């Protein structure tokens, strides 16, 4: 599939999606969202792609947010709501992809860009990255899931402060508040992110998928229901060939060879 505003390629079992609108600091316009959605479908259908890594092109930005000219051109509240729903639906596809998704945050991750990172499973940032939600300065609020995913990740009070002030935080602060999981030197970001992706690509794919579902769906439920869900997903894992292989490999003191079945 040929893309205009993103690139998608594979390195071994790792698919790498790069948002590629450097002149607009990789801002998310309509076409970019369409292409991200198509790419997620492509990666989901590719049995050889075990992990997805997302990043931004150039050294300056991961993604600097929603495309501001498109926001200025909105003609009605309905247009605004539709734009918001579309972004939410695309980031839901990212969150629900049945493979781990790692965000390699190589620069500005603002507004919609930070919301993209929030929909990923793991966030690694370059030490030069800056993150934040400047929507308030545009007379707006985040519309791609940010008001909901941010407090779930960093807590209500820290989230409100970020949303109300619109202030950017540096990578070290993002790590301290739990907005990112790891900070690395800018020059080694992709290497570190690929190393983690390689490690995950060797884990049992079915168990990874079930672990992701257990966390994502369980968090939206009360503990009793979430544990019933966990037991069901655990049962599915027990029915897999990978469970036989993983437990046998341990007892036979050898490396497991998982098949995703
Ligand atoms: N949309 C479209 N274009 C953007 C953009 C965006 N979000 N962010 C930056 N650009 C463009 C600039 O207009 C500029 O284009 P020109 O060269 O044609 O003028 C180019 O990218 C480079 O940007 P700057 O000259 O501004 O670069 P800088 O280094 O001085 O500043 C920055 C960098 C601090 C990231 C600044 O560009 C900025 O503040 N960008 C906007 C960030 C923002 O407000 N994001 C939130 C958008 S709203 C949103 O995301 C809503 C939602 O959830 C639905």
PDB file of C-alpha atoms and ligand atoms in Angstrom:
ATOM      1  CA  UNK A   1       0.000   0.000   0.000  1.00  0.00           C
ATOM      2  CA  UNK A   2       1.410   3.429  -0.977  1.00  0.00           C
ATOM      3  CA  UNK A   3       1.005   6.177   1.604  1.00  0.00           C
ATOM      4  CA  UNK A   4       1.439   9.960   1.354  1.00  0.00           C
ATOM      5  CA  UNK A   5       1.499  11.278   4.917  1.00  0.00           C
ATOM      6  CA  UNK A   6       2.918   8.241   6.698  1.00  0.00           C
ATOM      7  CA  UNK A   7       5.427   5.517   5.935  1.00  0.00           C
ATOM      8  CA  UNK A   8       5.041   1.897   6.999  1.00  0.00           C
ATOM      9  CA  UNK A   9       7.842  -0.629   6.754  1.00  0.00           C
ATOM     10  CA  UNK A  10       8.968  -3.764   8.488  1.00  0.00           C
ATOM     11  CA  UNK A  11      12.264  -4.666  10.130  1.00  0.00           C
ATOM     12  CA  UNK A  12      11.999  -8.376  10.886  1.00  0.00           C
ATOM     13  CA  UNK A  13       8.917  -8.868  13.039  1.00  0.00           C
ATOM     14  CA  UNK A  14       8.635  -5.162  13.897  1.00  0.00           C
ATOM     15  CA  UNK A  15       6.379  -2.874  11.843  1.00  0.00           C
ATOM     16  CA  UNK A  16       7.387   0.800  11.943  1.00  0.00           C
ATOM     17  CA  UNK A  17       4.809   3.490  11.236  1.00  0.00           C
ATOM     18  CA  UNK A  18       6.260   6.985  10.809  1.00  0.00           C
ATOM     19  CA  UNK A  19       4.024  10.037  10.570  1.00  0.00           C
ATOM     20  CA  UNK A  20       5.595  11.929   7.712  1.00  0.00           C
ATOM     21  CA  UNK A  21       4.458  15.550   7.365  1.00  0.00           C
ATOM     22  CA  UNK A  22       7.628  17.232   8.607  1.00  0.00           C
ATOM     23  CA  UNK A  23       6.693  20.654   7.173  1.00  0.00           C
ATOM     24  CA  UNK A  24       3.681  20.698   9.520  1.00  0.00           C
ATOM     25  CA  UNK A  25       5.622  18.987  12.332  1.00  0.00           C
ATOM     26  CA  UNK A  26       3.699  15.781  11.496  1.00  0.00           C
ATOM     27  CA  UNK A  27       0.331  17.309  12.445  1.00  0.00           C
ATOM     28  CA  UNK A  28      -2.653  15.025  11.981  1.00  0.00           C
ATOM     29  CA  UNK A  29      -4.962  15.998   9.131  1.00  0.00           C
ATOM     30  CA  UNK A  30      -7.810  13.965   7.653  1.00  0.00           C
ATOM     31  CA  UNK A  31      -5.645  12.049   5.175  1.00  0.00           C
ATOM     32  CA  UNK A  32      -3.089  11.234   7.871  1.00  0.00           C
ATOM     33  CA  UNK A  33      -5.831   9.738  10.047  1.00  0.00           C
ATOM     34  CA  UNK A  34      -7.143   7.715   7.076  1.00  0.00           C
ATOM     35  CA  UNK A  35      -3.666   6.398   6.413  1.00  0.00           C
ATOM     36  CA  UNK A  36      -2.985   5.534  10.065  1.00  0.00           C
ATOM     37  CA  UNK A  37      -6.275   3.588  10.125  1.00  0.00           C
ATOM     38  CA  UNK A  38      -5.329   1.688   6.944  1.00  0.00           C
ATOM     39  CA  UNK A  39      -1.848   0.979   8.289  1.00  0.00           C
ATOM     40  CA  UNK A  40      -3.245  -0.384  11.565  1.00  0.00           C
ATOM     41  CA  UNK A  41      -5.441  -2.735   9.516  1.00  0.00           C
ATOM     42  CA  UNK A  42      -2.416  -3.788   7.475  1.00  0.00           C
ATOM     43  CA  UNK A  43      -0.304  -4.513  10.563  1.00  0.00           C
ATOM     44  CA  UNK A  44      -3.213  -6.328  12.241  1.00  0.00           C
ATOM     45  CA  UNK A  45      -3.607  -8.640   9.235  1.00  0.00           C
ATOM     46  CA  UNK A  46       0.128  -9.333   8.900  1.00  0.00           C
ATOM     47  CA  UNK A  47       0.903 -12.469  10.912  1.00  0.00           C
ATOM     48  CA  UNK A  48       4.620 -11.827  10.640  1.00  0.00           C
ATOM     49  CA  UNK A  49       4.367  -8.361  12.224  1.00  0.00           C
ATOM     50  CA  UNK A  50       4.457  -9.006  15.963  1.00  0.00           C
ATOM     51  CA  UNK A  51       4.957  -5.464  17.309  1.00  0.00           C
ATOM     52  CA  UNK A  52       4.162  -1.970  16.010  1.00  0.00           C
ATOM     53  CA  UNK A  53       6.458   0.966  16.666  1.00  0.00           C
ATOM     54  CA  UNK A  54       5.179   4.477  15.901  1.00  0.00           C
ATOM     55  CA  UNK A  55       7.274   7.606  15.560  1.00  0.00           C
ATOM     56  CA  UNK A  56       7.473  10.934  13.722  1.00  0.00           C
ATOM     57  CA  UNK A  57       9.728  11.908  10.828  1.00  0.00           C
ATOM     58  CA  UNK A  58      12.538  14.395  11.334  1.00  0.00           C
ATOM     59  CA  UNK A  59      14.228  15.305  14.569  1.00  0.00           C
ATOM     60  CA  UNK A  60      11.864  17.981  15.770  1.00  0.00           C
ATOM     61  CA  UNK A  61       8.463  16.402  16.243  1.00  0.00           C
ATOM     62  CA  UNK A  62       6.726  13.158  17.035  1.00  0.00           C
ATOM     63  CA  UNK A  63       3.370  14.762  16.195  1.00  0.00           C
ATOM     64  CA  UNK A  64       2.583  18.445  16.966  1.00  0.00           C
ATOM     65  CA  UNK A  65      -1.152  17.810  17.291  1.00  0.00           C
ATOM     66  CA  UNK A  66      -4.258  18.060  15.206  1.00  0.00           C
ATOM     67  CA  UNK A  67      -3.802  20.039  11.992  1.00  0.00           C
ATOM     68  CA  UNK A  68      -4.510  23.625  13.078  1.00  0.00           C
ATOM     69  CA  UNK A  69      -5.576  24.937   9.616  1.00  0.00           C
ATOM     70  CA  UNK A  70      -8.214  22.177   9.550  1.00  0.00           C
ATOM     71  CA  UNK A  71      -9.402  23.266  12.998  1.00  0.00           C
ATOM     72  CA  UNK A  72      -9.651  26.880  11.896  1.00  0.00           C
ATOM     73  CA  UNK A  73     -11.673  25.866   8.808  1.00  0.00           C
ATOM     74  CA  UNK A  74     -14.371  24.047  10.817  1.00  0.00           C
ATOM     75  CA  UNK A  75     -17.775  25.493  10.005  1.00  0.00           C
ATOM     76  CA  UNK A  76     -20.009  24.120  12.727  1.00  0.00           C
ATOM     77  CA  UNK A  77     -20.158  22.362  16.068  1.00  0.00           C
ATOM     78  CA  UNK A  78     -21.220  19.229  14.173  1.00  0.00           C
ATOM     79  CA  UNK A  79     -18.079  19.381  12.008  1.00  0.00           C
ATOM     80  CA  UNK A  80     -16.016  19.669  15.195  1.00  0.00           C
ATOM     81  CA  UNK A  81     -17.726  16.701  16.812  1.00  0.00           C
ATOM     82  CA  UNK A  82     -17.233  14.618  13.651  1.00  0.00           C
ATOM     83  CA  UNK A  83     -13.519  15.514  13.535  1.00  0.00           C
ATOM     84  CA  UNK A  84     -13.208  14.486  17.172  1.00  0.00           C
ATOM     85  CA  UNK A  85     -15.039  11.169  16.674  1.00  0.00           C
ATOM     86  CA  UNK A  86     -12.872  10.281  13.692  1.00  0.00           C
ATOM     87  CA  UNK A  87      -9.649  10.862  15.638  1.00  0.00           C
ATOM     88  CA  UNK A  88     -11.028   8.925  18.609  1.00  0.00           C
ATOM     89  CA  UNK A  89     -11.988   5.998  16.380  1.00  0.00           C
ATOM     90  CA  UNK A  90      -8.549   5.843  14.769  1.00  0.00           C
ATOM     91  CA  UNK A  91      -6.768   5.951  18.136  1.00  0.00           C
ATOM     92  CA  UNK A  92      -9.149   3.266  19.399  1.00  0.00           C
ATOM     93  CA  UNK A  93      -7.850   1.099  16.535  1.00  0.00           C
ATOM     94  CA  UNK A  94      -4.324   1.715  17.846  1.00  0.00           C
ATOM     95  CA  UNK A  95      -5.349   0.849  21.404  1.00  0.00           C
ATOM     96  CA  UNK A  96      -7.208  -2.283  20.275  1.00  0.00           C
ATOM     97  CA  UNK A  97      -4.579  -3.586  17.858  1.00  0.00           C
ATOM     98  CA  UNK A  98      -3.918  -7.104  19.078  1.00  0.00           C
ATOM     99  CA  UNK A  99      -0.172  -6.530  19.155  1.00  0.00           C
ATOM    100  CA  UNK A 100       1.983  -4.342  21.395  1.00  0.00           C
ATOM    101  CA  UNK A 101       2.343  -0.762  20.176  1.00  0.00           C
ATOM    102  CA  UNK A 102       5.362   1.280  21.261  1.00  0.00           C
ATOM    103  CA  UNK A 103       5.515   5.057  20.796  1.00  0.00           C
ATOM    104  CA  UNK A 104       9.047   6.329  20.140  1.00  0.00           C
ATOM    105  CA  UNK A 105       8.558  10.010  20.978  1.00  0.00           C
ATOM    106  CA  UNK A 106      11.306  11.797  19.079  1.00  0.00           C
ATOM    107  CA  UNK A 107      10.284  15.423  19.691  1.00  0.00           C
ATOM    108  CA  UNK A 108       7.149  17.494  20.249  1.00  0.00           C
ATOM    109  CA  UNK A 109       4.164  15.335  21.216  1.00  0.00           C
ATOM    110  CA  UNK A 110       1.454  17.944  21.627  1.00  0.00           C
ATOM    111  CA  UNK A 111      -2.322  17.764  21.726  1.00  0.00           C
ATOM    112  CA  UNK A 112      -3.371  15.078  19.241  1.00  0.00           C
ATOM    113  CA  UNK A 113       0.257  13.919  19.148  1.00  0.00           C
ATOM    114  CA  UNK A 114       0.258  13.224  22.864  1.00  0.00           C
ATOM    115  CA  UNK A 115      -3.158  11.566  22.434  1.00  0.00           C
ATOM    116  CA  UNK A 116      -1.613   9.269  19.801  1.00  0.00           C
ATOM    117  CA  UNK A 117       1.114   8.324  22.296  1.00  0.00           C
ATOM    118  CA  UNK A 118      -1.516   7.749  25.010  1.00  0.00           C
ATOM    119  CA  UNK A 119      -3.291   5.205  22.800  1.00  0.00           C
ATOM    120  CA  UNK A 120      -0.055   3.206  22.512  1.00  0.00           C
ATOM    121  CA  UNK A 121       0.897   0.563  25.079  1.00  0.00           C
ATOM    122  CA  UNK A 122       4.389   1.799  25.969  1.00  0.00           C
ATOM    123  CA  UNK A 123       5.966   5.243  25.565  1.00  0.00           C
ATOM    124  CA  UNK A 124       9.711   5.815  25.184  1.00  0.00           C
ATOM    125  CA  UNK A 125      10.809   9.436  24.824  1.00  0.00           C
ATOM    126  CA  UNK A 126      13.974  11.096  23.596  1.00  0.00           C
ATOM    127  CA  UNK A 127      15.502  13.349  26.257  1.00  0.00           C
ATOM    128  CA  UNK A 128      14.776  16.272  23.908  1.00  0.00           C
ATOM    129  CA  UNK A 129      11.030  15.513  23.647  1.00  0.00           C
ATOM    130  CA  UNK A 130       8.403  17.931  24.886  1.00  0.00           C
ATOM    131  CA  UNK A 131       4.891  16.811  25.700  1.00  0.00           C
ATOM    132  CA  UNK A 132       1.706  18.660  26.489  1.00  0.00           C
ATOM    133  CA  UNK A 133      -1.856  19.612  25.693  1.00  0.00           C
ATOM    134  CA  UNK A 134      -1.864  23.183  24.311  1.00  0.00           C
ATOM    135  CA  UNK A 135      -5.489  22.994  23.124  1.00  0.00           C
ATOM    136  CA  UNK A 136      -6.587  25.402  25.867  1.00  0.00           C
ATOM    137  CA  UNK A 137      -4.487  28.096  24.162  1.00  0.00           C
ATOM    138  CA  UNK A 138      -6.525  27.564  20.979  1.00  0.00           C
ATOM    139  CA  UNK A 139      -9.857  27.852  22.776  1.00  0.00           C
ATOM    140  CA  UNK A 140     -10.245  24.081  22.597  1.00  0.00           C
ATOM    141  CA  UNK A 141      -9.966  20.893  24.613  1.00  0.00           C
ATOM    142  CA  UNK A 142      -8.328  17.636  23.494  1.00  0.00           C
ATOM    143  CA  UNK A 143     -10.694  15.752  21.211  1.00  0.00           C
ATOM    144  CA  UNK A 144      -8.888  12.510  20.438  1.00  0.00           C
ATOM    145  CA  UNK A 145      -9.364  10.753  23.779  1.00  0.00           C
ATOM    146  CA  UNK A 146      -6.901  12.897  25.750  1.00  0.00           C
ATOM    147  CA  UNK A 147      -9.288  14.110  28.440  1.00  0.00           C
ATOM    148  CA  UNK A 148     -10.063  10.456  29.206  1.00  0.00           C
ATOM    149  CA  UNK A 149      -6.796   8.568  28.709  1.00  0.00           C
ATOM    150  CA  UNK A 150      -4.586  11.204  30.351  1.00  0.00           C
ATOM    151  CA  UNK A 151      -6.202  11.071  33.850  1.00  0.00           C
ATOM    152  CA  UNK A 152      -6.314   7.266  33.642  1.00  0.00           C
ATOM    153  CA  UNK A 153      -2.550   7.257  33.093  1.00  0.00           C
ATOM    154  CA  UNK A 154      -1.213  10.093  35.284  1.00  0.00           C
ATOM    155  CA  UNK A 155      -4.064  10.701  37.751  1.00  0.00           C
ATOM    156  CA  UNK A 156      -6.774  13.339  37.852  1.00  0.00           C
ATOM    157  CA  UNK A 157      -4.866  16.200  39.440  1.00  0.00           C
ATOM    158  CA  UNK A 158      -1.760  16.030  37.225  1.00  0.00           C
ATOM    159  CA  UNK A 159      -4.006  15.628  34.165  1.00  0.00           C
ATOM    160  CA  UNK A 160      -6.109  18.671  35.020  1.00  0.00           C
ATOM    161  CA  UNK A 161      -3.014  20.781  35.560  1.00  0.00           C
ATOM    162  CA  UNK A 162      -1.665  19.797  32.120  1.00  0.00           C
ATOM    163  CA  UNK A 163      -5.038  20.334  30.431  1.00  0.00           C
ATOM    164  CA  UNK A 164      -5.820  23.632  32.181  1.00  0.00           C
ATOM    165  CA  UNK A 165      -2.411  25.289  31.771  1.00  0.00           C
ATOM    166  CA  UNK A 166      -1.528  23.945  28.328  1.00  0.00           C
ATOM    167  CA  UNK A 167       2.083  23.900  29.552  1.00  0.00           C
ATOM    168  CA  UNK A 168       4.578  21.607  27.885  1.00  0.00           C
ATOM    169  CA  UNK A 169       6.707  19.339  30.064  1.00  0.00           C
ATOM    170  CA  UNK A 170      10.166  18.070  29.222  1.00  0.00           C
ATOM    171  CA  UNK A 171      10.921  14.358  28.955  1.00  0.00           C
ATOM    172  CA  UNK A 172      12.327  14.110  32.488  1.00  0.00           C
ATOM    173  CA  UNK A 173       9.124  15.585  33.947  1.00  0.00           C
ATOM    174  CA  UNK A 174       7.011  13.346  31.703  1.00  0.00           C
ATOM    175  CA  UNK A 175       8.852  10.361  33.176  1.00  0.00           C
ATOM    176  CA  UNK A 176       8.342  11.605  36.728  1.00  0.00           C
ATOM    177  CA  UNK A 177       4.574  11.973  36.281  1.00  0.00           C
ATOM    178  CA  UNK A 178       4.216   8.650  34.459  1.00  0.00           C
ATOM    179  CA  UNK A 179       3.351  10.134  31.088  1.00  0.00           C
ATOM    180  CA  UNK A 180       6.251   8.204  29.530  1.00  0.00           C
ATOM    181  CA  UNK A 181       7.866   4.979  30.674  1.00  0.00           C
ATOM    182  CA  UNK A 182      11.487   5.611  29.722  1.00  0.00           C
ATOM    183  CA  UNK A 183      13.690   8.478  28.596  1.00  0.00           C
ATOM    184  CA  UNK A 184      16.753   7.817  26.439  1.00  0.00           C
ATOM    185  CA  UNK A 185      19.283   9.950  24.573  1.00  0.00           C
ATOM    186  CA  UNK A 186      17.809  11.344  21.362  1.00  0.00           C
ATOM    187  CA  UNK A 187      20.467   9.589  19.259  1.00  0.00           C
ATOM    188  CA  UNK A 188      19.613   6.167  20.659  1.00  0.00           C
ATOM    189  CA  UNK A 189      15.819   6.430  20.707  1.00  0.00           C
ATOM    190  CA  UNK A 190      15.078   4.211  17.726  1.00  0.00           C
ATOM    191  CA  UNK A 191      17.707   1.652  18.717  1.00  0.00           C
ATOM    192  CA  UNK A 192      16.271   1.363  22.231  1.00  0.00           C
ATOM    193  CA  UNK A 193      12.686   1.244  20.971  1.00  0.00           C
ATOM    194  CA  UNK A 194      13.584  -1.441  18.419  1.00  0.00           C
ATOM    195  CA  UNK A 195      15.411  -3.454  21.100  1.00  0.00           C
ATOM    196  CA  UNK A 196      12.273  -3.500  23.217  1.00  0.00           C
ATOM    197  CA  UNK A 197      10.154  -4.308  20.147  1.00  0.00           C
ATOM    198  CA  UNK A 198      12.507  -7.210  19.318  1.00  0.00           C
ATOM    199  CA  UNK A 199      12.174  -8.569  22.864  1.00  0.00           C
ATOM    200  CA  UNK A 200       8.371  -8.377  22.680  1.00  0.00           C
ATOM    201  CA  UNK A 201       8.342  -9.952  19.212  1.00  0.00           C
ATOM    202  CA  UNK A 202       9.824 -13.119  20.734  1.00  0.00           C
ATOM    203  CA  UNK A 203       7.125 -13.464  23.405  1.00  0.00           C
ATOM    204  CA  UNK A 204       4.067 -15.656  22.874  1.00  0.00           C
ATOM    205  CA  UNK A 205       1.892 -13.540  20.531  1.00  0.00           C
ATOM    206  CA  UNK A 206      -1.407 -14.947  21.759  1.00  0.00           C
ATOM    207  CA  UNK A 207      -0.501 -14.328  25.403  1.00  0.00           C
ATOM    208  CA  UNK A 208       0.583 -10.764  24.537  1.00  0.00           C
ATOM    209  CA  UNK A 209      -2.773 -10.172  22.889  1.00  0.00           C
ATOM    210  CA  UNK A 210      -4.629 -11.576  25.897  1.00  0.00           C
ATOM    211  CA  UNK A 211      -2.547  -9.563  28.391  1.00  0.00           C
ATOM    212  CA  UNK A 212      -3.285  -6.364  26.453  1.00  0.00           C
ATOM    213  CA  UNK A 213      -7.013  -7.115  26.433  1.00  0.00           C
ATOM    214  CA  UNK A 214      -7.047  -8.035  30.106  1.00  0.00           C
ATOM    215  CA  UNK A 215      -5.478  -4.709  31.085  1.00  0.00           C
ATOM    216  CA  UNK A 216      -7.390  -2.477  28.653  1.00  0.00           C
ATOM    217  CA  UNK A 217     -10.820  -4.021  29.132  1.00  0.00           C
ATOM    218  CA  UNK A 218     -10.353  -4.818  32.813  1.00  0.00           C
ATOM    219  CA  UNK A 219      -9.564  -1.193  33.643  1.00  0.00           C
ATOM    220  CA  UNK A 220     -12.974  -0.184  32.313  1.00  0.00           C
ATOM    221  CA  UNK A 221     -14.725  -2.635  34.636  1.00  0.00           C
ATOM    222  CA  UNK A 222     -15.141  -3.211  38.358  1.00  0.00           C
ATOM    223  CA  UNK A 223     -12.665  -5.623  39.994  1.00  0.00           C
ATOM    224  CA  UNK A 224     -15.082  -8.598  40.186  1.00  0.00           C
ATOM    225  CA  UNK A 225     -15.963  -8.444  36.502  1.00  0.00           C
ATOM    226  CA  UNK A 226     -12.389  -7.676  35.542  1.00  0.00           C
ATOM    227  CA  UNK A 227     -11.188 -10.803  37.355  1.00  0.00           C
ATOM    228  CA  UNK A 228     -13.847 -12.917  35.662  1.00  0.00           C
ATOM    229  CA  UNK A 229     -12.537 -11.507  32.366  1.00  0.00           C
ATOM    230  CA  UNK A 230      -8.987 -12.345  33.461  1.00  0.00           C
ATOM    231  CA  UNK A 231      -9.975 -15.934  34.252  1.00  0.00           C
ATOM    232  CA  UNK A 232     -11.590 -16.319  30.817  1.00  0.00           C
ATOM    233  CA  UNK A 233      -8.552 -14.920  29.040  1.00  0.00           C
ATOM    234  CA  UNK A 234      -6.265 -17.075  31.199  1.00  0.00           C
ATOM    235  CA  UNK A 235      -8.388 -20.063  30.131  1.00  0.00           C
ATOM    236  CA  UNK A 236      -7.910 -19.130  26.472  1.00  0.00           C
ATOM    237  CA  UNK A 237      -4.135 -18.935  27.039  1.00  0.00           C
ATOM    238  CA  UNK A 238      -4.267 -22.384  28.683  1.00  0.00           C
ATOM    239  CA  UNK A 239      -5.949 -23.765  25.558  1.00  0.00           C
ATOM    240  CA  UNK A 240      -3.063 -22.643  23.344  1.00  0.00           C
ATOM    241  CA  UNK A 241      -0.189 -24.699  21.932  1.00  0.00           C
ATOM    242  CA  UNK A 242       2.074 -21.896  23.180  1.00  0.00           C
ATOM    243  CA  UNK A 243       1.141 -22.758  26.793  1.00  0.00           C
ATOM    244  CA  UNK A 244       2.232 -26.371  26.203  1.00  0.00           C
ATOM    245  CA  UNK A 245       5.420 -25.160  24.505  1.00  0.00           C
ATOM    246  CA  UNK A 246       6.222 -22.494  27.151  1.00  0.00           C
ATOM    247  CA  UNK A 247       5.744 -24.749  30.155  1.00  0.00           C
ATOM    248  CA  UNK A 248       7.533 -27.693  28.460  1.00  0.00           C
ATOM    249  CA  UNK A 249      10.475 -25.501  27.434  1.00  0.00           C
ATOM    250  CA  UNK A 250      10.847 -24.326  31.034  1.00  0.00           C
ATOM    251  CA  UNK A 251      10.872 -27.879  32.396  1.00  0.00           C
ATOM    252  CA  UNK A 252      13.173 -29.118  29.611  1.00  0.00           C
ATOM    253  CA  UNK A 253      15.543 -26.159  30.245  1.00  0.00           C
ATOM    254  CA  UNK A 254      15.409 -24.863  26.673  1.00  0.00           C
ATOM    255  CA  UNK A 255      14.261 -21.698  24.892  1.00  0.00           C
ATOM    256  CA  UNK A 256      10.567 -21.803  23.902  1.00  0.00           C
ATOM    257  CA  UNK A 257       9.554 -21.495  20.269  1.00  0.00           C
ATOM    258  CA  UNK A 258       6.146 -19.811  20.249  1.00  0.00           C
ATOM    259  CA  UNK A 259       3.865 -20.194  17.243  1.00  0.00           C
ATOM    260  CA  UNK A 260       0.982 -17.918  18.187  1.00  0.00           C
ATOM    261  CA  UNK A 261      -1.428 -20.833  18.336  1.00  0.00           C
TER     262      UNK A 261
HETATM  263  N1  LIG B   1      -0.881  21.894  12.706  1.00  0.00           N
HETATM  264  C1  LIG B   1      -0.438  22.375  11.522  1.00  0.00           C
HETATM  265  N2  LIG B   1       0.770  22.918  11.337  1.00  0.00           N
HETATM  266  C2  LIG B   1       1.576  22.967  12.399  1.00  0.00           C
HETATM  267  C3  LIG B   1       1.202  22.481  13.663  1.00  0.00           C
HETATM  268  C4  LIG B   1      -0.087  21.919  13.801  1.00  0.00           C
HETATM  269  N3  LIG B   1      -0.526  21.386  14.956  1.00  0.00           N
HETATM  270  N4  LIG B   1       2.226  22.674  14.523  1.00  0.00           N
HETATM  271  C5  LIG B   1       3.208  23.259  13.813  1.00  0.00           C
HETATM  272  N5  LIG B   1       2.834  23.432  12.532  1.00  0.00           N
HETATM  273  C6  LIG B   1       3.574  24.065  11.443  1.00  0.00           C
HETATM  274  C7  LIG B   1       3.742  25.556  11.676  1.00  0.00           C
HETATM  275  O1  LIG B   1       2.586  26.265  11.267  1.00  0.00           O
HETATM  276  C8  LIG B   1       4.956  25.841  10.841  1.00  0.00           C
HETATM  277  O2  LIG B   1       4.567  25.942   9.477  1.00  0.00           O
HETATM  278  P1  LIG B   1       5.177  27.114   8.533  1.00  0.00           P
HETATM  279  O3  LIG B   1       6.645  26.798   8.490  1.00  0.00           O
HETATM  280  O4  LIG B   1       4.481  26.871   7.226  1.00  0.00           O
HETATM  281  O5  LIG B   1       4.879  28.393   9.208  1.00  0.00           O
HETATM  282  C9  LIG B   1       5.797  24.572  10.979  1.00  0.00           C
HETATM  283  O6  LIG B   1       4.907  23.568  11.426  1.00  0.00           O
HETATM  284  C10 LIG B   1       6.897  24.717  12.008  1.00  0.00           C
HETATM  285  O7  LIG B   1       6.309  25.167  13.226  1.00  0.00           O
HETATM  286  P2  LIG B   1       6.851  26.435  14.040  1.00  0.00           P
HETATM  287  O8  LIG B   1       7.460  27.450  13.099  1.00  0.00           O
HETATM  288  O9  LIG B   1       5.736  26.910  14.909  1.00  0.00           O
HETATM  289  O10 LIG B   1       8.025  25.754  14.883  1.00  0.00           O
HETATM  290  P3  LIG B   1       8.570  26.218  16.294  1.00  0.00           P
HETATM  291  O11 LIG B   1       9.796  25.425  16.535  1.00  0.00           O
HETATM  292  O12 LIG B   1       8.654  27.707  16.396  1.00  0.00           O
HETATM  293  O13 LIG B   1       7.448  25.747  17.350  1.00  0.00           O
HETATM  294  C11 LIG B   1       5.829  24.220  18.276  1.00  0.00           C
HETATM  295  C12 LIG B   1       7.174  24.382  17.513  1.00  0.00           C
HETATM  296  C13 LIG B   1       6.012  24.717  19.699  1.00  0.00           C
HETATM  297  C14 LIG B   1       5.504  22.729  18.276  1.00  0.00           C
HETATM  298  C15 LIG B   1       4.733  25.037  17.560  1.00  0.00           C
HETATM  299  O14 LIG B   1       4.754  24.713  16.184  1.00  0.00           O
HETATM  300  C16 LIG B   1       3.354  24.813  18.085  1.00  0.00           C
HETATM  301  O15 LIG B   1       3.002  25.335  19.137  1.00  0.00           O
HETATM  302  N6  LIG B   1       2.525  24.026  17.335  1.00  0.00           N
HETATM  303  C17 LIG B   1       1.127  23.839  17.660  1.00  0.00           C
HETATM  304  C18 LIG B   1       0.966  22.832  18.779  1.00  0.00           C
HETATM  305  C19 LIG B   1      -0.496  22.709  19.158  1.00  0.00           C
HETATM  306  O16 LIG B   1      -1.154  23.646  19.557  1.00  0.00           O
HETATM  307  N7  LIG B   1      -1.016  21.464  19.076  1.00  0.00           N
HETATM  308  C20 LIG B   1      -2.367  21.158  19.460  1.00  0.00           C
HETATM  309  C21 LIG B   1      -3.264  21.208  18.259  1.00  0.00           C
HETATM  310  S1  LIG B   1      -4.950  21.109  18.737  1.00  0.00           S
HETATM  311  C22 LIG B   1      -5.299  19.478  18.945  1.00  0.00           C
HETATM  312  O17 LIG B   1      -4.425  18.602  18.875  1.00  0.00           O
HETATM  313  C23 LIG B   1      -6.758  19.229  19.178  1.00  0.00           C
HETATM  314  C24 LIG B   1      -7.237  17.844  19.396  1.00  0.00           C
HETATM  315  O18 LIG B   1      -6.838  17.119  20.298  1.00  0.00           O
HETATM  316  C25 LIG B   1      -8.362  17.387  18.588  1.00  0.00           C
END
